């Protein structure tokens, strides 16, 4: 989830009773002697991480599907094109449209509920064959969703709801996203593997958003499979407040856990963009502890921090361009009267070693796969 998307979700969500910016940690904690670790959990985590770090895997895309239907017009309603993920998926849709021979138009919702509602209404008025819900909660546009459903305009979401695949409420032909459980597990596994089963971990989350809260709970559940993992604190910082709250919280964490804090995991990479100044001010080395991994997103700025080894060691990125191609494939299935593909991109871990200077995760092979399916 991203800064702009989350801000909208917050507006539509009843805030939890927990205090904003609260931490589950107590007073100062000193480093404890290393525990025996967790041999079985460590071996499993190392195997999972090794698979996720591979950059060339077979099976990038569905194995079959209908040939391309001709002459379709698709409208991509973007939460905001200032959101790197939303923009990346939109660019993937536009690239794929040239391959399949369709017309695609992007309408920018400008990052506000009113703007997104207006953009969605404009999209419906253009009588397209299909509409993409690009990175916003469909419940914010329930009237527009109902109208599109009534007019039999298929809707395909990108990060529109929590789970990949078809959705009944709201009614979406399919939703394109990775599985939150997979992202959470592999992020925790990376910490287990990287620390060899012994780490003091800080978790950054936004508990006001159910999706984010669920992701951080799943991360902690996976960490708990290894007794050597100690969750020192869970920092509840709303994403809308990361720039103002994260630096001071990081400074506090450094005072409380000067030696014990070895690793961090955040539900979004943006926390580490805002943590970097405080870590730098404390004269921490960019390539040293705490070693930070983002459990989702993978925007260009995260790759830049990782590649330059500046206060972020890894991320679990979304394959934005590939997801754009999948969006059009899902529409082609809707137009052809066949079910959604059921394809979910496998999780990937990007590090300085395997990204090789790239600023996005773009798996190999999927373009050829979709062209073959479409007969293009």
PDB file of C-alpha atoms in Angstrom, residues 11-165:
ATOM      1  CA  UNK A  11     -10.747   8.561   5.099  1.00  0.00           C
ATOM      2  CA  UNK A  12     -13.082   5.636   4.563  1.00  0.00           C
ATOM      3  CA  UNK A  13     -12.085   3.603   7.607  1.00  0.00           C
ATOM      4  CA  UNK A  14     -13.164   4.006  11.207  1.00  0.00           C
ATOM      5  CA  UNK A  15      -9.973   4.640  13.098  1.00  0.00           C
ATOM      6  CA  UNK A  16      -9.010   2.104  15.686  1.00  0.00           C
ATOM      7  CA  UNK A  17      -8.941   2.947  19.350  1.00  0.00           C
ATOM      8  CA  UNK A  18      -5.156   2.479  19.500  1.00  0.00           C
ATOM      9  CA  UNK A  19      -3.155   5.652  19.901  1.00  0.00           C
ATOM     10  CA  UNK A  20      -1.614   7.020  16.676  1.00  0.00           C
ATOM     11  CA  UNK A  21       2.130   6.753  16.750  1.00  0.00           C
ATOM     12  CA  UNK A  22       2.059   4.377  19.716  1.00  0.00           C
ATOM     13  CA  UNK A  23       4.780   1.829  20.285  1.00  0.00           C
ATOM     14  CA  UNK A  24       4.481  -1.555  21.897  1.00  0.00           C
ATOM     15  CA  UNK A  25       7.997  -1.309  23.346  1.00  0.00           C
ATOM     16  CA  UNK A  26       8.827  -0.378  26.905  1.00  0.00           C
ATOM     17  CA  UNK A  27      11.854   1.381  28.359  1.00  0.00           C
ATOM     18  CA  UNK A  28      15.529   0.964  27.442  1.00  0.00           C
ATOM     19  CA  UNK A  29      16.515  -2.558  26.442  1.00  0.00           C
ATOM     20  CA  UNK A  30      20.062  -3.831  26.261  1.00  0.00           C
ATOM     21  CA  UNK A  31      21.265  -6.506  23.897  1.00  0.00           C
ATOM     22  CA  UNK A  32      20.606  -9.990  25.260  1.00  0.00           C
ATOM     23  CA  UNK A  33      22.904 -12.946  24.708  1.00  0.00           C
ATOM     24  CA  UNK A  34      22.222 -14.733  21.450  1.00  0.00           C
ATOM     25  CA  UNK A  35      19.690 -17.529  21.748  1.00  0.00           C
ATOM     26  CA  UNK A  36      20.270 -20.941  20.213  1.00  0.00           C
ATOM     27  CA  UNK A  37      18.321 -19.713  17.160  1.00  0.00           C
ATOM     28  CA  UNK A  38      15.967 -21.961  15.234  1.00  0.00           C
ATOM     29  CA  UNK A  39      17.640 -24.518  12.982  1.00  0.00           C
ATOM     30  CA  UNK A  40      14.493 -25.852  11.287  1.00  0.00           C
ATOM     31  CA  UNK A  41      12.837 -22.445  10.845  1.00  0.00           C
ATOM     32  CA  UNK A  42      16.130 -20.998   9.635  1.00  0.00           C
ATOM     33  CA  UNK A  43      16.571 -23.733   7.021  1.00  0.00           C
ATOM     34  CA  UNK A  44      13.014 -23.205   5.771  1.00  0.00           C
ATOM     35  CA  UNK A  45      13.451 -19.421   5.667  1.00  0.00           C
ATOM     36  CA  UNK A  46      16.748 -19.686   3.816  1.00  0.00           C
ATOM     37  CA  UNK A  47      15.168 -21.916   1.176  1.00  0.00           C
ATOM     38  CA  UNK A  48      12.202 -19.563   0.735  1.00  0.00           C
ATOM     39  CA  UNK A  49      14.456 -16.522   0.447  1.00  0.00           C
ATOM     40  CA  UNK A  50      16.703 -18.254  -2.082  1.00  0.00           C
ATOM     41  CA  UNK A  51      13.658 -18.940  -4.283  1.00  0.00           C
ATOM     42  CA  UNK A  52      12.335 -15.387  -3.909  1.00  0.00           C
ATOM     43  CA  UNK A  53      15.665 -13.794  -4.781  1.00  0.00           C
ATOM     44  CA  UNK A  54      15.880 -15.551  -8.150  1.00  0.00           C
ATOM     45  CA  UNK A  55      15.430 -13.128 -11.045  1.00  0.00           C
ATOM     46  CA  UNK A  56      14.731 -15.668 -13.798  1.00  0.00           C
ATOM     47  CA  UNK A  57      11.887 -18.024 -13.050  1.00  0.00           C
ATOM     48  CA  UNK A  58       9.654 -20.001 -15.379  1.00  0.00           C
ATOM     49  CA  UNK A  59       5.916 -19.435 -15.286  1.00  0.00           C
ATOM     50  CA  UNK A  60       5.668 -15.639 -15.390  1.00  0.00           C
ATOM     51  CA  UNK A  61       2.060 -15.390 -16.463  1.00  0.00           C
ATOM     52  CA  UNK A  62      -0.877 -17.744 -17.053  1.00  0.00           C
ATOM     53  CA  UNK A  63      -0.413 -20.860 -19.154  1.00  0.00           C
ATOM     54  CA  UNK A  64      -3.321 -20.254 -21.539  1.00  0.00           C
ATOM     55  CA  UNK A  65      -6.333 -18.130 -22.377  1.00  0.00           C
ATOM     56  CA  UNK A  66      -8.508 -16.718 -25.155  1.00  0.00           C
ATOM     57  CA  UNK A  67      -7.200 -15.031 -28.281  1.00  0.00           C
ATOM     58  CA  UNK A  68      -7.376 -11.242 -28.322  1.00  0.00           C
ATOM     59  CA  UNK A  69     -10.724  -9.572 -28.939  1.00  0.00           C
ATOM     60  CA  UNK A  70     -10.336  -6.589 -31.262  1.00  0.00           C
ATOM     61  CA  UNK A  71     -11.181  -2.907 -30.959  1.00  0.00           C
ATOM     62  CA  UNK A  72     -11.695  -2.376 -27.232  1.00  0.00           C
ATOM     63  CA  UNK A  73     -11.417   0.886 -25.302  1.00  0.00           C
ATOM     64  CA  UNK A  74     -10.241   0.767 -21.690  1.00  0.00           C
ATOM     65  CA  UNK A  75     -10.223   3.607 -19.159  1.00  0.00           C
ATOM     66  CA  UNK A  76      -7.685   3.492 -16.332  1.00  0.00           C
ATOM     67  CA  UNK A  77      -8.985   5.541 -13.392  1.00  0.00           C
ATOM     68  CA  UNK A  78      -5.885   6.346 -11.347  1.00  0.00           C
ATOM     69  CA  UNK A  79      -5.960   7.149  -7.647  1.00  0.00           C
ATOM     70  CA  UNK A  80      -3.179   9.600  -8.446  1.00  0.00           C
ATOM     71  CA  UNK A  81      -0.466   9.441 -11.065  1.00  0.00           C
ATOM     72  CA  UNK A  82       1.901  10.864  -8.433  1.00  0.00           C
ATOM     73  CA  UNK A  83       1.780   7.432  -6.783  1.00  0.00           C
ATOM     74  CA  UNK A  84       4.689   5.428  -8.307  1.00  0.00           C
ATOM     75  CA  UNK A  85       2.835   2.128  -8.067  1.00  0.00           C
ATOM     76  CA  UNK A  86      -0.343   3.439  -9.664  1.00  0.00           C
ATOM     77  CA  UNK A  87       1.687   5.119 -12.400  1.00  0.00           C
ATOM     78  CA  UNK A  88       3.804   1.997 -12.942  1.00  0.00           C
ATOM     79  CA  UNK A  89       0.747  -0.211 -13.414  1.00  0.00           C
ATOM     80  CA  UNK A  90      -0.790   2.390 -15.744  1.00  0.00           C
ATOM     81  CA  UNK A  91       2.356   2.388 -17.863  1.00  0.00           C
ATOM     82  CA  UNK A  92       2.145  -1.415 -18.031  1.00  0.00           C
ATOM     83  CA  UNK A  93      -1.461  -1.196 -19.220  1.00  0.00           C
ATOM     84  CA  UNK A  94      -0.508   1.331 -21.894  1.00  0.00           C
ATOM     85  CA  UNK A  95       2.402  -0.804 -23.075  1.00  0.00           C
ATOM     86  CA  UNK A  96       0.203  -3.907 -23.235  1.00  0.00           C
ATOM     87  CA  UNK A  97      -2.495  -2.016 -25.153  1.00  0.00           C
ATOM     88  CA  UNK A  98      -0.069  -1.532 -28.030  1.00  0.00           C
ATOM     89  CA  UNK A  99       0.565  -5.275 -28.122  1.00  0.00           C
ATOM     90  CA  UNK A 100      -3.095  -6.290 -28.013  1.00  0.00           C
ATOM     91  CA  UNK A 101      -4.307  -3.437 -30.256  1.00  0.00           C
ATOM     92  CA  UNK A 102      -6.638  -1.613 -27.878  1.00  0.00           C
ATOM     93  CA  UNK A 103      -7.116   2.020 -26.970  1.00  0.00           C
ATOM     94  CA  UNK A 104      -6.314   3.004 -23.375  1.00  0.00           C
ATOM     95  CA  UNK A 105      -6.948   6.336 -21.684  1.00  0.00           C
ATOM     96  CA  UNK A 106      -5.798   7.318 -18.193  1.00  0.00           C
ATOM     97  CA  UNK A 107      -7.906   9.667 -16.065  1.00  0.00           C
ATOM     98  CA  UNK A 108      -6.132  10.994 -12.971  1.00  0.00           C
ATOM     99  CA  UNK A 109      -8.185  11.150  -9.773  1.00  0.00           C
ATOM    100  CA  UNK A 110      -5.657  13.603  -8.272  1.00  0.00           C
ATOM    101  CA  UNK A 111      -5.512  11.702  -4.983  1.00  0.00           C
ATOM    102  CA  UNK A 112      -8.760  12.970  -3.427  1.00  0.00           C
ATOM    103  CA  UNK A 113     -12.124  11.197  -2.964  1.00  0.00           C
ATOM    104  CA  UNK A 114     -13.905  13.918  -4.923  1.00  0.00           C
ATOM    105  CA  UNK A 115     -11.347  13.774  -7.710  1.00  0.00           C
ATOM    106  CA  UNK A 116     -11.524   9.990  -7.981  1.00  0.00           C
ATOM    107  CA  UNK A 117     -15.329  10.018  -7.998  1.00  0.00           C
ATOM    108  CA  UNK A 118     -15.330  12.629 -10.758  1.00  0.00           C
ATOM    109  CA  UNK A 119     -12.759  10.659 -12.760  1.00  0.00           C
ATOM    110  CA  UNK A 120     -14.784   7.462 -12.410  1.00  0.00           C
ATOM    111  CA  UNK A 121     -17.984   9.238 -13.489  1.00  0.00           C
ATOM    112  CA  UNK A 122     -16.152  10.636 -16.506  1.00  0.00           C
ATOM    113  CA  UNK A 123     -14.907   7.157 -17.361  1.00  0.00           C
ATOM    114  CA  UNK A 124     -18.434   5.724 -17.318  1.00  0.00           C
ATOM    115  CA  UNK A 125     -19.700   8.590 -19.499  1.00  0.00           C
ATOM    116  CA  UNK A 126     -17.131   7.662 -22.155  1.00  0.00           C
ATOM    117  CA  UNK A 127     -18.843   4.261 -22.577  1.00  0.00           C
ATOM    118  CA  UNK A 128     -15.676   2.142 -22.483  1.00  0.00           C
ATOM    119  CA  UNK A 129     -15.490  -1.612 -22.801  1.00  0.00           C
ATOM    120  CA  UNK A 130     -13.862  -1.807 -19.359  1.00  0.00           C
ATOM    121  CA  UNK A 131     -12.629   0.339 -16.459  1.00  0.00           C
ATOM    122  CA  UNK A 132      -9.564  -0.174 -14.278  1.00  0.00           C
ATOM    123  CA  UNK A 133      -9.816   0.755 -10.599  1.00  0.00           C
ATOM    124  CA  UNK A 134      -6.248   1.912 -10.192  1.00  0.00           C
ATOM    125  CA  UNK A 135      -5.107   1.791  -6.585  1.00  0.00           C
ATOM    126  CA  UNK A 136      -8.114   3.049  -4.624  1.00  0.00           C
ATOM    127  CA  UNK A 137     -10.817   1.501  -2.473  1.00  0.00           C
ATOM    128  CA  UNK A 138     -13.940   0.893  -4.635  1.00  0.00           C
ATOM    129  CA  UNK A 139     -16.124   1.597  -1.600  1.00  0.00           C
ATOM    130  CA  UNK A 140     -15.123   5.254  -1.981  1.00  0.00           C
ATOM    131  CA  UNK A 141     -16.848   5.197  -5.364  1.00  0.00           C
ATOM    132  CA  UNK A 142     -19.726   2.859  -4.562  1.00  0.00           C
ATOM    133  CA  UNK A 143     -22.219   4.801  -6.693  1.00  0.00           C
ATOM    134  CA  UNK A 144     -19.946   4.717  -9.706  1.00  0.00           C
ATOM    135  CA  UNK A 145     -19.202   1.026  -9.186  1.00  0.00           C
ATOM    136  CA  UNK A 146     -22.934   0.270  -9.025  1.00  0.00           C
ATOM    137  CA  UNK A 147     -23.561   2.264 -12.211  1.00  0.00           C
ATOM    138  CA  UNK A 148     -20.754   0.484 -14.065  1.00  0.00           C
ATOM    139  CA  UNK A 149     -22.115  -2.883 -12.917  1.00  0.00           C
ATOM    140  CA  UNK A 150     -25.624  -1.905 -14.033  1.00  0.00           C
ATOM    141  CA  UNK A 151     -24.279  -0.938 -17.454  1.00  0.00           C
ATOM    142  CA  UNK A 152     -22.368  -4.242 -17.666  1.00  0.00           C
ATOM    143  CA  UNK A 153     -18.968  -2.547 -17.864  1.00  0.00           C
ATOM    144  CA  UNK A 154     -16.389  -5.018 -16.498  1.00  0.00           C
ATOM    145  CA  UNK A 155     -14.201  -3.680 -13.703  1.00  0.00           C
ATOM    146  CA  UNK A 156     -10.682  -4.893 -13.037  1.00  0.00           C
ATOM    147  CA  UNK A 157      -8.880  -3.607  -9.959  1.00  0.00           C
ATOM    148  CA  UNK A 158      -5.229  -2.993  -9.308  1.00  0.00           C
ATOM    149  CA  UNK A 159      -4.701  -3.159  -5.530  1.00  0.00           C
ATOM    150  CA  UNK A 160      -8.393  -2.289  -5.210  1.00  0.00           C
ATOM    151  CA  UNK A 161      -9.205  -4.929  -2.573  1.00  0.00           C
ATOM    152  CA  UNK A 162      -7.081  -7.063  -0.263  1.00  0.00           C
ATOM    153  CA  UNK A 163      -7.093 -10.336  -2.199  1.00  0.00           C
ATOM    154  CA  UNK A 164      -6.223 -11.221  -5.795  1.00  0.00           C
ATOM    155  CA  UNK A 165      -8.845 -12.578  -8.169  1.00  0.00           C
TER     156      UNK A 165
END
